[in-house]
Amino acid sequence: GSLSLSDALNDPTKANPATVANNWRRDVDVVRATLQTRWRFTDALTFEGGVYLTDDTLFHPIPIVLDNANTTWGGFGRFDWTGQVAGKRADVFFGAYYRQGELDNRVSLNFGGTPSPFLIGSAQQEATGLDLFAEGRLFVTDHLALVAGGSYGRATRDFSDNLNAANDDAITYDWFSPRLGLLWESDDWVQVYANVTRSEEPPIYDSLRNSSFTGLGFVPLETQKAWTGEVGARGRRGPLIWDVTLYRSQVEDELLNYVITPGIPSATFNAGDTIHQGLEAAVDWAITDEAPGGGKLSLRQTYTWSDFSFDGDSVYGDNRLPVIPEHQYRAELKYAHPAGWFVAPSIEWRPKDVFVDYANTLKTPAYTILSLGAGWEDRKS
């Protein structure tokens, strides 16, 4: 159960008495199987693909008991081609990704962690997703390429209520997302790039069938849509490897969760316009291959600046979106010995307090986490 900020900081083992009395928990059993392959047909054409199956059960007593059985399966395939078009260097990738899931969902009252004998909810849910994608690069000069691509997406949701057929519903989402960009590439593999991409995301079942909606069928939700522009650079110089990207997304109908009643899973609604912008950077430094004892010393670092906010919302104005920290830094210093053992101290630093609500009235404190990892690899086996 949730705690107040004061209890979370000063008495984190404290529990909500109601959660203890009703034996709240979340028990999940999962089995996964995957088969994947990669074929090289010619020097210019390769294929990578696979299939997968996941079977899981969920027993989740909260104020109500959720007892779910879920099966998900799918497959994917991608072709990569390199060659020439009109005498110019070019490459293309294209493929498809399909997935399907079926869920048997049963809901009952919670009597001290034991389901009541009578169901208050029973339904079958089925969802499918299909993505067809392609992208190509044409080097109009030895170093400059035009990039163009796109993806077609289709998602279906089919709901059958075993207790009330009036709740049955089905919906299909279709969309196309184009992408255009430029790529400059040096002879020593330094790249500078810029692109504009359209994206679209359909609601998941937990959003379409939430506990606060009193109407029949699905909650009337729109897909989340965005235009994203980004510029960046990546490459290697001596002992340094880096990747830096600056981006800005104009998001429409962002799918956000709002807690309507404590203890009841969050309900999802479409926000108005929102903005996601920021910076993502990673730098790896091979400090030395001849550290004391003959080992290798390396430093890995990542930094993110995330400026996410409402854009003129009727209720929250230009408030920051919660939970995502504005600044976050991670670093790991690793010493690896030739005998196979290593030691790696690390740090995770969030230098600013982070809002936890849309009204921007409550913050979770900034923090620093220091960690130490160690291990050994048996290189003779």
Coordinates of C-alpha atoms in Angstrom, one line a residue:
G1 CA 0.0 0.0 0.0
S2 CA 1.0 3.6 -0.4
L3 CA 2.6 5.6 2.4
S4 CA 2.8 9.3 3.2
L5 CA 6.1 11.1 2.3
S6 CA 7.0 11.4 5.9
D7 CA 6.4 7.6 6.5
A8 CA 8.3 6.7 3.4
L9 CA 11.3 8.7 4.6
N10 CA 11.2 7.9 8.3
D11 CA 9.3 4.6 8.7
P12 CA 9.4 2.8 5.4
T13 CA 8.5 -0.6 6.8
K14 CA 5.1 0.7 8.0
A15 CA 2.2 -0.8 6.2
N16 CA -1.4 0.3 5.7
P17 CA -3.4 -1.8 8.2
A18 CA -6.1 -2.5 5.6
T19 CA -3.6 -4.1 3.2
V20 CA -2.3 -6.4 6.0
A21 CA -5.8 -7.4 7.1
N22 CA -6.9 -8.2 3.6
N23 CA -3.6 -9.9 2.6
W24 CA -2.9 -7.6 -0.4
R25 CA -0.3 -9.0 -2.7
R26 CA 0.6 -9.6 -6.4
D27 CA 1.6 -13.1 -7.3
V28 CA 2.7 -13.7 -10.9
D29 CA 3.8 -16.9 -12.6
V30 CA 5.3 -16.5 -16.1
V31 CA 6.6 -19.0 -18.7
R32 CA 8.4 -17.6 -21.8
A33 CA 9.7 -19.3 -25.0
T34 CA 11.5 -17.7 -27.9
L35 CA 13.0 -18.9 -31.1
Q36 CA 15.2 -16.5 -33.1
T37 CA 17.4 -16.8 -36.2
R38 CA 19.6 -14.8 -38.5
W39 CA 20.3 -15.7 -42.1
R40 CA 22.8 -14.1 -44.5
F41 CA 21.5 -14.8 -48.0
T42 CA 24.2 -12.8 -49.8
D43 CA 26.8 -10.2 -48.8
A44 CA 24.2 -7.6 -49.4
L45 CA 21.1 -9.2 -47.9
T46 CA 20.4 -10.5 -44.4
F47 CA 17.3 -11.6 -42.5
E48 CA 16.6 -11.7 -38.8
G49 CA 13.4 -13.0 -37.4
G50 CA 11.7 -15.1 -34.7
V51 CA 8.6 -16.2 -32.8
Y52 CA 7.7 -16.1 -29.1
L53 CA 5.1 -17.3 -26.6
T54 CA 4.4 -16.0 -23.1
D55 CA 1.9 -17.6 -20.7
D56 CA 1.3 -16.0 -17.3
T57 CA -1.2 -16.0 -14.5
L58 CA -1.9 -13.2 -12.0
F59 CA -3.4 -13.5 -8.5
H60 CA -3.8 -10.0 -7.2
P61 CA -5.9 -9.4 -4.0
I62 CA -6.3 -5.7 -3.4
P63 CA -9.7 -4.2 -2.5
I64 CA -10.9 -6.7 -5.1
V65 CA -9.3 -9.9 -6.2
L66 CA -8.0 -10.0 -9.8
D67 CA -7.4 -13.5 -11.1
N68 CA -6.1 -13.5 -14.6
A69 CA -4.8 -16.0 -17.1
N70 CA -3.0 -14.5 -20.1
T71 CA -1.4 -15.9 -23.3
T72 CA 0.6 -13.7 -25.7
W73 CA 2.4 -14.8 -28.9
G74 CA 3.9 -13.2 -31.9
G75 CA 6.5 -13.1 -34.6
F76 CA 8.8 -10.6 -36.3
G77 CA 11.0 -10.5 -39.3
R78 CA 13.4 -7.9 -40.8
F79 CA 15.5 -7.7 -44.0
D80 CA 18.6 -5.6 -44.3
W81 CA 20.0 -4.7 -47.7
T82 CA 23.1 -2.7 -48.7
G83 CA 24.1 -1.8 -52.2
Q84 CA 23.9 1.0 -54.8
V85 CA 21.0 3.0 -56.3
A86 CA 21.9 5.0 -59.5
G87 CA 25.5 4.6 -58.6
K88 CA 25.0 6.0 -55.1
R89 CA 25.7 4.0 -51.9
A90 CA 22.4 3.0 -50.3
D91 CA 20.9 0.7 -47.6
V92 CA 17.4 -0.3 -46.7
F93 CA 15.7 -2.3 -43.9
F94 CA 12.1 -3.4 -43.9
G95 CA 9.9 -5.9 -42.1
A96 CA 6.9 -6.7 -40.0
Y97 CA 6.0 -7.4 -36.4
Y98 CA 2.8 -9.2 -35.3
R99 CA 1.5 -9.9 -31.8
Q100 CA -1.7 -11.3 -30.3
G101 CA -2.9 -11.7 -26.7
E102 CA -5.8 -13.3 -25.0
L103 CA -6.8 -12.7 -21.4
D104 CA -9.3 -14.6 -19.2
N105 CA -10.1 -12.0 -16.4
R106 CA -12.1 -12.8 -13.3
V107 CA -12.9 -10.4 -10.5
S108 CA -14.3 -11.1 -7.0
L109 CA -14.4 -9.5 -3.6
N110 CA -11.4 -9.8 -1.3
F111 CA -12.1 -11.7 2.0
G112 CA -8.7 -11.5 3.8
G113 CA -6.8 -12.5 0.6
T114 CA -9.4 -15.2 -0.4
P115 CA -11.7 -14.6 -3.3
S116 CA -15.4 -14.5 -2.6
P117 CA -17.3 -17.4 -4.1
F118 CA -19.3 -15.2 -6.5
L119 CA -17.7 -13.3 -9.3
I120 CA -18.4 -9.6 -9.7
G121 CA -16.5 -9.5 -13.0
S122 CA -15.8 -12.1 -15.7
A123 CA -14.6 -11.3 -19.2
Q124 CA -12.4 -12.3 -22.2
Q125 CA -10.1 -9.8 -23.8
E126 CA -8.3 -10.2 -27.1
A127 CA -5.9 -7.8 -28.6
T128 CA -3.8 -7.8 -31.8
G129 CA -1.0 -5.6 -33.1
L130 CA 0.6 -5.3 -36.5
D131 CA 3.5 -3.1 -37.6
L132 CA 4.9 -2.9 -41.1
F133 CA 8.0 -0.8 -41.4
A134 CA 10.6 0.3 -43.9
E135 CA 13.5 2.9 -43.9
G136 CA 16.2 3.7 -46.4
R137 CA 19.3 5.8 -46.7
L138 CA 20.7 7.2 -50.0
F139 CA 24.2 8.8 -49.8
V140 CA 23.9 11.8 -52.2
T141 CA 27.6 12.5 -51.5
D142 CA 30.3 10.3 -50.0
H143 CA 29.3 11.6 -46.6
L144 CA 25.7 12.9 -46.7
A145 CA 22.7 10.7 -46.8
L146 CA 19.0 11.4 -47.2
V147 CA 16.9 9.2 -44.8
A148 CA 13.2 8.4 -45.4
G149 CA 10.9 5.8 -44.0
G150 CA 7.6 5.0 -42.3
S151 CA 5.5 2.5 -40.5
Y152 CA 1.9 1.4 -40.7
G153 CA 0.3 0.2 -37.5
R154 CA -2.9 -1.5 -36.8
A155 CA -4.3 -2.5 -33.3
T156 CA -7.5 -4.2 -32.4
R157 CA -9.3 -4.6 -29.0
D158 CA -12.1 -7.1 -28.6
F159 CA -13.9 -7.3 -25.2
S160 CA -16.6 -9.8 -24.1
D161 CA -18.3 -9.5 -20.8
N162 CA -19.5 -12.9 -19.5
L163 CA -21.9 -11.2 -16.9
N164 CA -23.3 -8.4 -19.0
A165 CA -23.3 -8.6 -22.8
A166 CA -24.2 -4.9 -23.0
N167 CA -20.6 -4.2 -22.0
D168 CA -19.2 -6.0 -25.1
D169 CA -17.2 -3.8 -27.3
A170 CA -14.6 -3.8 -30.1
I171 CA -12.4 -1.2 -31.7
T172 CA -9.7 -0.9 -34.4
Y173 CA -6.9 1.7 -34.6
D174 CA -5.0 2.4 -37.8
W175 CA -2.2 4.9 -38.4
F176 CA 0.8 5.7 -40.6
S177 CA 4.0 7.3 -39.1
P178 CA 6.5 8.8 -41.6
R179 CA 10.1 9.8 -40.9
L180 CA 12.4 12.1 -42.8
G181 CA 16.0 13.0 -41.9
L182 CA 19.6 13.8 -42.8
L183 CA 22.8 11.9 -41.9
W184 CA 26.4 13.0 -42.2
E185 CA 29.0 10.4 -41.7
S186 CA 32.8 10.9 -41.6
D187 CA 35.4 8.4 -42.8
D188 CA 36.2 7.4 -39.2
W189 CA 32.6 6.7 -38.2
V190 CA 31.5 9.9 -36.6
Q191 CA 27.9 10.6 -37.4
V192 CA 25.8 13.8 -37.1
Y193 CA 22.0 13.4 -37.7
A194 CA 18.7 15.2 -37.7
N195 CA 15.2 13.8 -38.3
V196 CA 11.5 14.4 -37.9
T197 CA 9.2 11.5 -36.9
R198 CA 5.5 11.0 -36.5
S199 CA 4.4 8.5 -33.8
E200 CA 1.1 7.2 -32.6
E201 CA 0.2 4.9 -29.7
P202 CA -3.2 3.3 -29.1
P203 CA -4.7 2.8 -25.6
I204 CA -4.1 -0.5 -23.8
Y205 CA -6.9 -2.5 -22.3
D206 CA -6.3 -1.2 -18.7
S207 CA -7.1 2.2 -20.1
L208 CA -10.1 1.3 -22.2
R209 CA -11.7 -0.7 -19.3
N210 CA -10.9 1.2 -16.1
S211 CA -12.8 1.0 -12.8
S212 CA -13.9 4.6 -12.7
F213 CA -15.8 4.5 -16.0
T214 CA -19.6 4.0 -15.4
G215 CA -20.7 3.8 -19.1
L216 CA -21.0 0.7 -21.2
G217 CA -18.2 -0.7 -23.4
F218 CA -14.9 1.0 -23.7
V219 CA -13.8 4.4 -22.3
P220 CA -13.9 6.9 -25.3
L221 CA -10.1 7.4 -25.7
E222 CA -8.1 8.8 -28.6
T223 CA -4.7 7.5 -29.6
Q224 CA -1.7 9.4 -28.3
K225 CA 0.0 11.3 -31.2
A226 CA 3.3 13.2 -31.5
W227 CA 5.7 14.9 -33.9
T228 CA 9.3 14.6 -32.7
G229 CA 12.3 16.4 -34.0
E230 CA 15.8 15.4 -32.9
V231 CA 19.4 16.3 -33.7
G232 CA 22.5 14.5 -32.4
A233 CA 25.9 13.1 -32.9
R234 CA 27.6 9.8 -32.1
G235 CA 31.0 8.3 -32.7
R236 CA 34.4 7.2 -31.4
R237 CA 37.6 9.2 -30.9
G238 CA 40.5 7.2 -29.4
P239 CA 39.4 5.9 -26.0
L240 CA 36.0 7.8 -26.1
I241 CA 32.7 6.6 -27.4
W242 CA 29.8 9.1 -27.2
D243 CA 26.1 9.5 -28.2
V244 CA 24.3 12.8 -27.7
T245 CA 20.7 13.7 -28.8
L246 CA 18.6 16.8 -28.3
Y247 CA 14.9 16.3 -28.9
R248 CA 11.5 17.9 -28.7
S249 CA 8.1 16.2 -29.1
Q250 CA 4.8 18.0 -29.6
V251 CA 2.3 15.5 -28.1
E252 CA -1.5 15.5 -28.6
D253 CA -3.9 13.4 -26.5
E254 CA -1.2 12.0 -24.2
L255 CA -2.5 9.1 -22.3
L256 CA -2.1 10.0 -18.6
N257 CA -3.3 8.2 -15.4
Y258 CA -5.3 10.0 -12.7
V259 CA -6.0 8.4 -9.3
I260 CA -9.8 8.8 -8.8
T261 CA -10.1 6.9 -5.5
P262 CA -7.3 5.6 -3.3
G263 CA -6.8 1.9 -3.6
I264 CA -8.4 1.7 -7.1
P265 CA -6.1 1.3 -10.1
S266 CA -5.5 4.6 -11.9
A267 CA -7.9 5.6 -14.6
T268 CA -6.6 6.8 -18.0
F269 CA -7.6 10.0 -19.8
N270 CA -6.4 12.0 -22.8
A271 CA -4.6 15.1 -21.8
G272 CA -4.6 18.2 -24.0
D273 CA -1.3 19.3 -25.7
T274 CA 1.9 18.4 -23.8
I275 CA 5.6 18.9 -24.6
H276 CA 8.4 16.4 -24.1
Q277 CA 11.8 17.9 -24.7
G278 CA 15.3 17.2 -23.4
L279 CA 18.8 15.8 -23.9
E280 CA 20.2 12.3 -23.7
A281 CA 23.9 11.8 -23.5
A282 CA 26.2 8.8 -23.0
V283 CA 30.0 8.8 -22.8
D284 CA 32.2 5.7 -22.4
W285 CA 35.9 6.2 -21.6
A286 CA 38.4 3.4 -21.8
I287 CA 40.8 5.1 -19.4
T288 CA 43.6 2.5 -19.7
D289 CA 44.4 -1.0 -20.8
E290 CA 47.3 -1.2 -18.4
A291 CA 45.9 -0.4 -15.0
P292 CA 47.7 -1.7 -11.9
G293 CA 47.8 -5.5 -12.1
G294 CA 47.5 -5.5 -15.8
G295 CA 43.8 -4.9 -15.9
K296 CA 41.5 -2.5 -17.8
L297 CA 39.9 0.6 -16.3
S298 CA 36.8 2.1 -17.9
L299 CA 34.2 4.8 -17.0
R300 CA 30.6 4.6 -18.3
Q301 CA 28.4 7.7 -17.9
T302 CA 24.8 8.7 -18.9
Y303 CA 23.0 11.9 -18.4
T304 CA 19.4 12.9 -19.2
W305 CA 17.7 16.2 -19.0
S306 CA 13.9 15.8 -19.3
D307 CA 11.6 18.8 -19.5
F308 CA 8.1 17.4 -19.8
S309 CA 5.1 19.7 -19.2
F310 CA 1.5 20.5 -20.0
D311 CA 1.0 23.1 -22.8
G312 CA -1.7 25.5 -21.8
D313 CA -3.9 22.9 -20.1
S314 CA -7.3 24.1 -18.9
V315 CA -6.7 22.9 -15.4
Y316 CA -2.9 22.5 -15.0
G317 CA -1.7 25.3 -17.3
D318 CA 2.0 24.8 -18.1
N319 CA 2.8 22.6 -15.0
R320 CA 5.5 20.0 -15.2
L321 CA 4.5 16.4 -15.8
P322 CA 5.2 14.4 -12.6
V323 CA 7.5 11.5 -11.8
I324 CA 10.1 12.0 -14.5
P325 CA 13.2 13.6 -13.0
E326 CA 14.4 16.7 -14.7
H327 CA 18.1 15.8 -14.3
Q328 CA 19.5 12.3 -13.8
Y329 CA 23.2 11.2 -13.9
R330 CA 24.6 7.6 -13.7
A331 CA 28.2 6.5 -13.8
E332 CA 30.1 3.3 -13.3
L333 CA 33.9 3.0 -12.9
K334 CA 35.0 -0.6 -13.7
Y335 CA 38.3 -2.3 -13.1
A336 CA 38.5 -5.7 -14.9
H337 CA 41.5 -8.0 -14.1
P338 CA 42.9 -10.4 -16.7
A339 CA 42.1 -13.3 -14.4
G340 CA 38.4 -12.6 -15.0
W341 CA 37.3 -10.8 -11.8
F342 CA 36.1 -7.2 -11.8
V343 CA 35.0 -4.5 -9.3
A344 CA 32.7 -1.6 -10.3
P345 CA 31.6 1.2 -8.0
S346 CA 28.7 3.3 -9.4
I347 CA 26.6 6.3 -8.6
E348 CA 23.0 7.4 -9.5
W349 CA 22.3 11.1 -8.8
R350 CA 19.0 13.0 -9.0
P351 CA 20.0 16.5 -8.0
K352 CA 16.5 18.1 -7.9
D353 CA 13.3 17.2 -6.1
V354 CA 10.6 15.7 -8.4
F355 CA 6.9 16.6 -8.5
V356 CA 4.6 13.6 -8.0
D357 CA 1.3 15.3 -8.9
Y358 CA -0.1 17.2 -11.8
A359 CA -0.9 20.2 -9.7
N360 CA 2.8 20.5 -8.7
T361 CA 2.1 20.7 -5.0
L362 CA 4.2 17.8 -3.7
K363 CA 7.7 16.6 -4.4
T364 CA 9.7 13.5 -3.7
P365 CA 13.2 14.5 -2.5
A366 CA 16.4 14.4 -4.6
Y367 CA 18.8 11.6 -3.8
T368 CA 22.1 10.0 -4.4
I369 CA 22.7 6.2 -4.5
L370 CA 26.2 4.8 -4.2
S371 CA 26.6 1.1 -5.2
L372 CA 29.4 -1.4 -5.5
G373 CA 29.3 -4.4 -7.8
A374 CA 31.8 -7.2 -8.2
G375 CA 32.0 -10.4 -10.2
W376 CA 34.2 -13.1 -11.7
E377 CA 34.0 -14.8 -15.1
D378 CA 35.5 -18.3 -15.5
R379 CA 37.3 -17.9 -18.8
K380 CA 38.6 -21.4 -18.9
S381 CA 35.3 -23.2 -19.1

